[in-house]
Coordinates of N, CA and C in Angstrom, one line a residue:
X1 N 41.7 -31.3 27.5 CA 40.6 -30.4 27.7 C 40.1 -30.6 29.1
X2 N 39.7 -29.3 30.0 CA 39.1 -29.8 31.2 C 37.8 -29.7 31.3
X3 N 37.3 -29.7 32.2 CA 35.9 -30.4 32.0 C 35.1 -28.7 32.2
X4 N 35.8 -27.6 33.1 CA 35.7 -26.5 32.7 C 35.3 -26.0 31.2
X5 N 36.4 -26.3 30.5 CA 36.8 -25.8 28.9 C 35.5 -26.5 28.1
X6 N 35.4 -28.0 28.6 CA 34.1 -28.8 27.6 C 32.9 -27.9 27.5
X7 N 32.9 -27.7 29.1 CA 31.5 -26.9 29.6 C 31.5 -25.8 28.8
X8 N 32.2 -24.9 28.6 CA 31.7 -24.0 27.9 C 31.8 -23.7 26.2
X9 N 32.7 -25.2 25.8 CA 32.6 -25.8 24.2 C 31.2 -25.4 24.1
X10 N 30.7 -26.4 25.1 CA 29.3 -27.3 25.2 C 28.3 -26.0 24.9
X11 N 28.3 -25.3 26.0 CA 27.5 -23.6 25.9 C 27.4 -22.9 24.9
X12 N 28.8 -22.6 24.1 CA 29.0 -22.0 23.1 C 28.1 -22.6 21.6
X13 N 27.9 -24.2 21.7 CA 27.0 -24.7 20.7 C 25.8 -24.6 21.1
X14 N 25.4 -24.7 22.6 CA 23.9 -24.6 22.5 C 23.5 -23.0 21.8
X15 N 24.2 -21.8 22.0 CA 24.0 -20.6 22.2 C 23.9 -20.1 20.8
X16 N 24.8 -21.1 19.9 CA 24.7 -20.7 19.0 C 23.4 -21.5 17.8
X17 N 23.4 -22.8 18.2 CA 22.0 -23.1 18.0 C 20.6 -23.0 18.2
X18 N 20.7 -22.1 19.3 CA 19.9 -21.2 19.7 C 19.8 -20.0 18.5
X19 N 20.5 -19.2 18.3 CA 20.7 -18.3 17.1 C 20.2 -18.5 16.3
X20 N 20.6 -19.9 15.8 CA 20.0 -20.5 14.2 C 18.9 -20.2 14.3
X21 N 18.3 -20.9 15.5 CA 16.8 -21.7 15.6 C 15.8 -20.4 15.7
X22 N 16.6 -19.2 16.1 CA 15.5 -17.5 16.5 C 15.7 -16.8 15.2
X23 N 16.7 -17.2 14.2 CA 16.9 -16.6 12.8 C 15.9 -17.4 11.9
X24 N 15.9 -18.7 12.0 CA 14.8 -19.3 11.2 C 13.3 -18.8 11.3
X25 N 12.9 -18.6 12.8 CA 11.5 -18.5 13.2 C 11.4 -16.6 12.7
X26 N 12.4 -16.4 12.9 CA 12.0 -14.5 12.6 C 11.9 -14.6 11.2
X27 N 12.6 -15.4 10.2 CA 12.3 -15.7 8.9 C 11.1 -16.0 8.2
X28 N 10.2 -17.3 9.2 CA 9.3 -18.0 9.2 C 8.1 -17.0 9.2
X29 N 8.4 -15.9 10.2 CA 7.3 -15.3 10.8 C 7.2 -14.1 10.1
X30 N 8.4 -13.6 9.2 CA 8.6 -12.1 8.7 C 7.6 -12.7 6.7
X31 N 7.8 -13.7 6.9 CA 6.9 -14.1 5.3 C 6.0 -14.7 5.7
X32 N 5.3 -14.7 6.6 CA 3.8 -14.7 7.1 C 3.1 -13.4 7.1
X33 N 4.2 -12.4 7.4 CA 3.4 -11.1 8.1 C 2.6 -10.6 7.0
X34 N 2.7 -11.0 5.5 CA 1.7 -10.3 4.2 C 0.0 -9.9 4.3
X35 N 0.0 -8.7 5.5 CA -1.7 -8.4 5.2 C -2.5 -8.6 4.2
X36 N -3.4 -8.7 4.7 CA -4.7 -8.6 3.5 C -5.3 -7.1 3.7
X37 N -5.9 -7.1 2.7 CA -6.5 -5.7 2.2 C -7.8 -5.5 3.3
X38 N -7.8 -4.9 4.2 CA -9.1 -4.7 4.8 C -10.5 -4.7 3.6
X39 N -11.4 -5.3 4.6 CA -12.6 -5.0 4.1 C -12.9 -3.2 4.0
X40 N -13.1 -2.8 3.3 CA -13.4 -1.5 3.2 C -14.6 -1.0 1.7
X41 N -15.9 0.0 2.2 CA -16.2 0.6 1.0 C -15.5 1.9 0.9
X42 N -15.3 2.2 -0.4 CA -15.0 3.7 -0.7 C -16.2 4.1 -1.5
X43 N -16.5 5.3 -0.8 CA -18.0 5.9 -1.5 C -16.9 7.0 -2.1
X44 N -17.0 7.2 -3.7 CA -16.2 7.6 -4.8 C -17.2 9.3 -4.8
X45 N -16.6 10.0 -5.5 CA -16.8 11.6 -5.8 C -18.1 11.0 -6.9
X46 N -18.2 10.5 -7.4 CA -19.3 10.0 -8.1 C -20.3 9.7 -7.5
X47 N -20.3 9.2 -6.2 CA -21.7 8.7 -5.7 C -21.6 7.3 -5.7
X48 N -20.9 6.7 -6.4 CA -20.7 5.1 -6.7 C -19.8 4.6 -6.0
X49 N -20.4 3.5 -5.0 CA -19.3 2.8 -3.7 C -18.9 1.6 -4.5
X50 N -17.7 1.5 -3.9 CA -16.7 0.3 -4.0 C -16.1 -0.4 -3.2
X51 N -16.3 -1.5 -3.5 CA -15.4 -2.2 -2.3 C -14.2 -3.2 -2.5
X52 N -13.2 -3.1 -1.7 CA -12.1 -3.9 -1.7 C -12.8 -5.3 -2.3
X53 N -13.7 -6.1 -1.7 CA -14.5 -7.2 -2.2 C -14.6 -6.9 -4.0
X54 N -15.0 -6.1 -4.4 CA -15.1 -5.9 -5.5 C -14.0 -5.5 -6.8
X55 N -12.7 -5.3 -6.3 CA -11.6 -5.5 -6.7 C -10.8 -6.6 -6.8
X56 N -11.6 -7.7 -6.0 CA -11.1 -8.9 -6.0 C -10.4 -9.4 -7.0
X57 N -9.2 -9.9 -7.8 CA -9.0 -10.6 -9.1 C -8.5 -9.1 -9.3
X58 N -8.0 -7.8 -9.2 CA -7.1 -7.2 -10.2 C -6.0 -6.4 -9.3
X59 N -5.1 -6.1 -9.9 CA -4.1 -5.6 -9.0 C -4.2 -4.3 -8.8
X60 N -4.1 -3.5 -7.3 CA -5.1 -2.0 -7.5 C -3.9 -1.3 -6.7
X61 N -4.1 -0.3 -6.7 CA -3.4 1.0 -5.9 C -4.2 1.7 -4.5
X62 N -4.5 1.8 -3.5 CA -4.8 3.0 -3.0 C -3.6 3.4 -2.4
X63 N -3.9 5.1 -2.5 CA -3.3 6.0 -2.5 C -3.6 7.2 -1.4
X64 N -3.3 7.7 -0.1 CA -4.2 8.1 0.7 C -2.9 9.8 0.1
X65 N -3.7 10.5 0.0 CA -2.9 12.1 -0.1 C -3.8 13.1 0.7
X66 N -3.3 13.9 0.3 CA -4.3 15.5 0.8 C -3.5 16.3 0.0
X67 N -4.9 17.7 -0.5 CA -4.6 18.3 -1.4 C -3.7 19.2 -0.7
X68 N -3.6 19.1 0.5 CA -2.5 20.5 1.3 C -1.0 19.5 1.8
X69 N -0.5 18.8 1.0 CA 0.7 17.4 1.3 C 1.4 17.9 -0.2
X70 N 2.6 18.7 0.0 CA 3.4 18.9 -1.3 C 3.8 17.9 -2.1
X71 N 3.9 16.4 -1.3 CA 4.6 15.4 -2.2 C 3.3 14.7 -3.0
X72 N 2.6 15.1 -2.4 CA 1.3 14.3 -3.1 C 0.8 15.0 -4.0
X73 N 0.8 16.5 -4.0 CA 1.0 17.2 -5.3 C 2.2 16.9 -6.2
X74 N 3.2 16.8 -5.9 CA 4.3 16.7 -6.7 C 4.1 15.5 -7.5
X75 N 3.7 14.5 -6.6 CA 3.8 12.8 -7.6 C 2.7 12.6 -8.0
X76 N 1.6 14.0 -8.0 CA 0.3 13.0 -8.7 C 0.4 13.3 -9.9
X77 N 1.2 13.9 -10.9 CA 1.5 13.9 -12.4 C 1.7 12.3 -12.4
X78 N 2.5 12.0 -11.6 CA 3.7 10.5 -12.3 C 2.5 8.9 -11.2
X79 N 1.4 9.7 -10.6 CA 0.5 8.5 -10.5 C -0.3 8.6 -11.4
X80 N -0.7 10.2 -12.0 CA -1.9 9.6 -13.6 C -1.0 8.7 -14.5
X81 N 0.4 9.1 -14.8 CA 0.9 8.5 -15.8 C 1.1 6.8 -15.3
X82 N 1.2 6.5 -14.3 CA 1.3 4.9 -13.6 C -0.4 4.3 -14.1
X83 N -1.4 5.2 -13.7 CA -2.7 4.4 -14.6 C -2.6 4.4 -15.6
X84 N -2.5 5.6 -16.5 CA -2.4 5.5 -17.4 C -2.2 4.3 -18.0
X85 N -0.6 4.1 -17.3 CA 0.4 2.9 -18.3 C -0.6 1.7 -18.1
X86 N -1.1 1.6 -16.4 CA -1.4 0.1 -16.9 C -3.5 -0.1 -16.4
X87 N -4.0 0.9 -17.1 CA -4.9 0.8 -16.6 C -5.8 -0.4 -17.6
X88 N -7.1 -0.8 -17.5 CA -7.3 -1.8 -17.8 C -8.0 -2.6 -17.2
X89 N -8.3 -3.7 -17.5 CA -9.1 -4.7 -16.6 C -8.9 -5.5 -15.9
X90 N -7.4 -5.8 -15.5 CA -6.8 -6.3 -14.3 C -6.2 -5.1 -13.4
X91 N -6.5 -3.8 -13.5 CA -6.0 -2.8 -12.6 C -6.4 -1.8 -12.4
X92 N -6.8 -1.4 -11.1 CA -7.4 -0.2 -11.1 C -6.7 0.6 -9.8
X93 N -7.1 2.0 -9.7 CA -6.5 3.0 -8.6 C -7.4 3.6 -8.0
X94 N -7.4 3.9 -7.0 CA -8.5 4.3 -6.0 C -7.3 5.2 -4.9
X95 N -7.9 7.1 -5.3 CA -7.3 8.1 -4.3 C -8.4 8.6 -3.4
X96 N -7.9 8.1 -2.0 CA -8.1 8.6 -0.9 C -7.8 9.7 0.5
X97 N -8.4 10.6 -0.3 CA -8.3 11.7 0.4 C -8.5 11.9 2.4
X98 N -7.4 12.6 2.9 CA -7.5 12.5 4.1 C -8.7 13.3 5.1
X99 N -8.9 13.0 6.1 CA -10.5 13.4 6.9 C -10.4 15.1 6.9
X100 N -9.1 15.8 7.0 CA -8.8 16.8 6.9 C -9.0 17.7 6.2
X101 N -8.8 16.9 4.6 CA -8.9 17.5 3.9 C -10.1 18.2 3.0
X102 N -10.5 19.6 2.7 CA -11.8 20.1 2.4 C -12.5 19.2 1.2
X103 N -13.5 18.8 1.8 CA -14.3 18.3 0.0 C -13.9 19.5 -0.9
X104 N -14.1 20.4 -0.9 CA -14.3 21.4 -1.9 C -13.2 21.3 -2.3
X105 N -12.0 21.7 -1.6 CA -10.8 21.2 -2.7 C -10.6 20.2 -3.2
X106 N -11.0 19.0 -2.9 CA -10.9 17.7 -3.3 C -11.2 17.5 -4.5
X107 N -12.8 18.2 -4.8 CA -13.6 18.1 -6.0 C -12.9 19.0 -7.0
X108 N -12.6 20.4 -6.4 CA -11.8 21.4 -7.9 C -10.5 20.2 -7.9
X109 N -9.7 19.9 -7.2 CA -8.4 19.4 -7.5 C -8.6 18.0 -8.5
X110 N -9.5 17.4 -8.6 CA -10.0 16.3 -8.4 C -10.3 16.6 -10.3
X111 N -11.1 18.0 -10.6 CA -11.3 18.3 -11.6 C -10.4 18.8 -12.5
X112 N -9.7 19.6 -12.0 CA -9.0 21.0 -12.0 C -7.5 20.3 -13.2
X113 N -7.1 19.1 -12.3 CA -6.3 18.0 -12.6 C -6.6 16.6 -13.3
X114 N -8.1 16.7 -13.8 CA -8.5 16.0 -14.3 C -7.7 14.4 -13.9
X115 N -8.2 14.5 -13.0 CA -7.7 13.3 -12.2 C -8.3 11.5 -13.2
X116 N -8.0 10.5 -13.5 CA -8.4 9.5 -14.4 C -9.1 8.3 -13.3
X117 N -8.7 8.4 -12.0 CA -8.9 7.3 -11.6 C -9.8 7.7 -10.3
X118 N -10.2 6.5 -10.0 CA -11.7 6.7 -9.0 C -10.8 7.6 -7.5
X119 N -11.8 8.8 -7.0 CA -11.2 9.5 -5.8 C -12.3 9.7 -4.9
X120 N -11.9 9.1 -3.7 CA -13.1 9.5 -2.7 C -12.5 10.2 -1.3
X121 N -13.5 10.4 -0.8 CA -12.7 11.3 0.3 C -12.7 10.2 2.0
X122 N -12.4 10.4 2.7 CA -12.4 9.7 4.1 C -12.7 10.9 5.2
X123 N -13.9 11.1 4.8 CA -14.8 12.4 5.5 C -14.2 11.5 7.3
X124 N -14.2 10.9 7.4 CA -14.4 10.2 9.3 C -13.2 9.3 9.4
X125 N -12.7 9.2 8.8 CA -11.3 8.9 8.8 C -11.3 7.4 8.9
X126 N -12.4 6.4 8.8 CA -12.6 4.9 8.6 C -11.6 4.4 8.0
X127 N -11.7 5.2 6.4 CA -10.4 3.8 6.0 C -8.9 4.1 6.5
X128 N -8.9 5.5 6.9 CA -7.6 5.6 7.4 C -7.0 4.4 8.4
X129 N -7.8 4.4 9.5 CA -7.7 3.6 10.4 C -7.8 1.9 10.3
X130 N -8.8 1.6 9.1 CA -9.0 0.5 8.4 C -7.6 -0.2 7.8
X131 N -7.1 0.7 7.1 CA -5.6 0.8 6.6 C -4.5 1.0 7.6
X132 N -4.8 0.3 8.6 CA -3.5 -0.1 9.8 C -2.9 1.2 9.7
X133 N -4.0 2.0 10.3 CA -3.7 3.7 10.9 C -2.5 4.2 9.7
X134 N -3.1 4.7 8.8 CA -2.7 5.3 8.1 C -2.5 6.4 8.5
X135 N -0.9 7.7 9.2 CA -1.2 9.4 9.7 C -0.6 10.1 8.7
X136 N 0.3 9.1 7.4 CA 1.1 10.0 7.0 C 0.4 10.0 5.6
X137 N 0.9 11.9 4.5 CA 0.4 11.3 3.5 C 1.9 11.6 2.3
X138 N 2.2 11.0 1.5 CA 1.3 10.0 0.9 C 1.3 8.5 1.5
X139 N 0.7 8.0 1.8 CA 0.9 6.5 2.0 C 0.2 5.8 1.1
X140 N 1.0 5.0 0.4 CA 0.2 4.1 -0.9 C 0.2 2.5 -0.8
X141 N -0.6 2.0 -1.2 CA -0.5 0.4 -0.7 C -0.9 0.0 -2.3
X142 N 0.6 -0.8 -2.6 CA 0.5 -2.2 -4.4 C -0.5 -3.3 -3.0
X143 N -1.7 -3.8 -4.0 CA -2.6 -5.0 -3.7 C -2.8 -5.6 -5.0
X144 N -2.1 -7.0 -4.3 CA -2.1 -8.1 -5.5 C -3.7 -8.5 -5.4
X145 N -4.0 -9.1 -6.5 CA -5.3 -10.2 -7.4 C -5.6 -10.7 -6.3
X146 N -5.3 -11.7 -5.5 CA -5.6 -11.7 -4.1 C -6.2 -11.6 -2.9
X147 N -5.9 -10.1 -3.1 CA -6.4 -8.8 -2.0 C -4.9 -9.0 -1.0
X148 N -3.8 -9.0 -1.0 CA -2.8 -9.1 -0.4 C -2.2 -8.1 -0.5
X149 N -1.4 -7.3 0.6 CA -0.8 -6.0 0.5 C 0.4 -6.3 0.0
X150 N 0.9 -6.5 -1.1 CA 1.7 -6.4 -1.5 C 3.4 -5.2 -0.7
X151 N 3.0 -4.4 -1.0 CA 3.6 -3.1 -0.3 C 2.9 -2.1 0.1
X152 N 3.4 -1.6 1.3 CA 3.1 -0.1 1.6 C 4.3 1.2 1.9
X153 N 4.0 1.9 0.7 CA 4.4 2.8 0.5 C 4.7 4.4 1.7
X154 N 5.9 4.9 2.0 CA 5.4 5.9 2.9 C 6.3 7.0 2.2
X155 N 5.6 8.3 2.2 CA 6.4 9.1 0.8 C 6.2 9.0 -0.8
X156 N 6.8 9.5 -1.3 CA 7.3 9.5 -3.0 C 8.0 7.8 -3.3
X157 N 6.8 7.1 -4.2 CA 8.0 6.2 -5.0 C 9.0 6.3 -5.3
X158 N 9.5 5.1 -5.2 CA 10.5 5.6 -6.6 C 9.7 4.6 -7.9
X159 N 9.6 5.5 -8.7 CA 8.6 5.0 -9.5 C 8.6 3.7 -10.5
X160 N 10.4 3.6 -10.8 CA 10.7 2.3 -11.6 C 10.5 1.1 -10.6
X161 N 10.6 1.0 -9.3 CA 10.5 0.1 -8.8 C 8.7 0.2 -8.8
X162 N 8.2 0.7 -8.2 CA 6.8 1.1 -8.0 C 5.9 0.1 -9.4
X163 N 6.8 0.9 -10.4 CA 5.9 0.1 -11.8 C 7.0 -1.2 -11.9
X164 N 7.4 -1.7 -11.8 CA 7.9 -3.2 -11.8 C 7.5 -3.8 -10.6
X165 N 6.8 -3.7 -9.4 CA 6.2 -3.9 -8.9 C 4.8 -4.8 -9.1
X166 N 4.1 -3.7 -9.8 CA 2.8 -3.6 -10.5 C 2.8 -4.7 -11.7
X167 N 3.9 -4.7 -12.3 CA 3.9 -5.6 -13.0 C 4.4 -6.9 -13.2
X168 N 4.9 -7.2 -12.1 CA 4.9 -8.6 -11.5 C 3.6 -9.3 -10.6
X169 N 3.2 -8.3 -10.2 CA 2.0 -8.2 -9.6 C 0.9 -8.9 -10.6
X170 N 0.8 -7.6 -11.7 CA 0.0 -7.9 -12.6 C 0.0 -9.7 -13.4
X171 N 1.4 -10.2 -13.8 CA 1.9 -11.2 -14.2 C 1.2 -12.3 -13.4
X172 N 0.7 -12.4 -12.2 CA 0.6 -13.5 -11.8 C -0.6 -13.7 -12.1
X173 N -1.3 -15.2 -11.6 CA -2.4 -15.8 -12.1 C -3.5 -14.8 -10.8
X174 N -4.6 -15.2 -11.5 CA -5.6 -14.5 -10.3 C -5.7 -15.6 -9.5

């Protein structure tokens, strides 16, 4: 071997241990990245505010839609039936309506669809922005017991994964 050929054995291993060592840290740093739930109130169509603080210990949904967003009409059949399935005292759902969107429709839709779970609107667009700029709708975020963002959703679930999700979620300790 010449001292050429060693030299660039020699290169070929640092380069590639190099590799390792930027695969491990992007690994390191990609299961760190798990947001927490901003601090946020939602003042509900009831009058009654809520806060992320106040969810603490159960595993929750928000859901940002708008009554003029077809997929968010389409899948809010199969998000009443997702409370439905696991609603309760470790889980709740909170739909957030976009700044856009008319209170007035909010409230017939809101009725109209006998909606089950708490809905408030985002008159000034706070939690939008609060929610690491939320522009699209639907965007939905699983939040573990925790307050940990489990996932964020962009689009239509797929709903078997969505509720196995929730219920791994649900499964763990507070």
């Amino acid at each position: 071997m010449t001292v050429n050929q060693g030299f660039r054995l020699s290169l070929a291993k640092i380069a590639a241990a190099l590799a390792v060592v930027v695969l491990l840290v992007s690994a390191y740093l990609a299961l760190g990245r798990t947001k927490s739930v901003p601090d946020a109130t939602f003042v509900l169509l009831s009058g009654e505010k809520l806060t992320t603080r106040d969810l603490r210990g159960k595993v929750y949904i928000v859901d940002f839609w708008a009554t003029s967003c077809a997929t968010c009409v389409k899948e809010m059949p199969q998000m009443i039936e997702t409370y439905n399935k696991f609603k309760g005292p470790d889980f709740d759902f909170v739909a957030v309506s976009m700044k856009y969107d008319p209170p007035a429709y909010v409230r017939n839709y809101t009725r109209t669809r006998q909606l089950p779970f708490k809905v408030t609107i985002d008159a000034d667009g706070s939690l939008e922005r609060k929610f690491y700029d939320v522009e699209m709708t639907p965007t939905t975020f699983v939040v573990d017991k925790q307050g940990r963002i489990l996932k964020r959703i962009l689009g239509e679930p797929d709903f078997q994964v969505f509720h196995r999700l929730i219920e791994q979620a649900l499964a763990q300790p507070a």
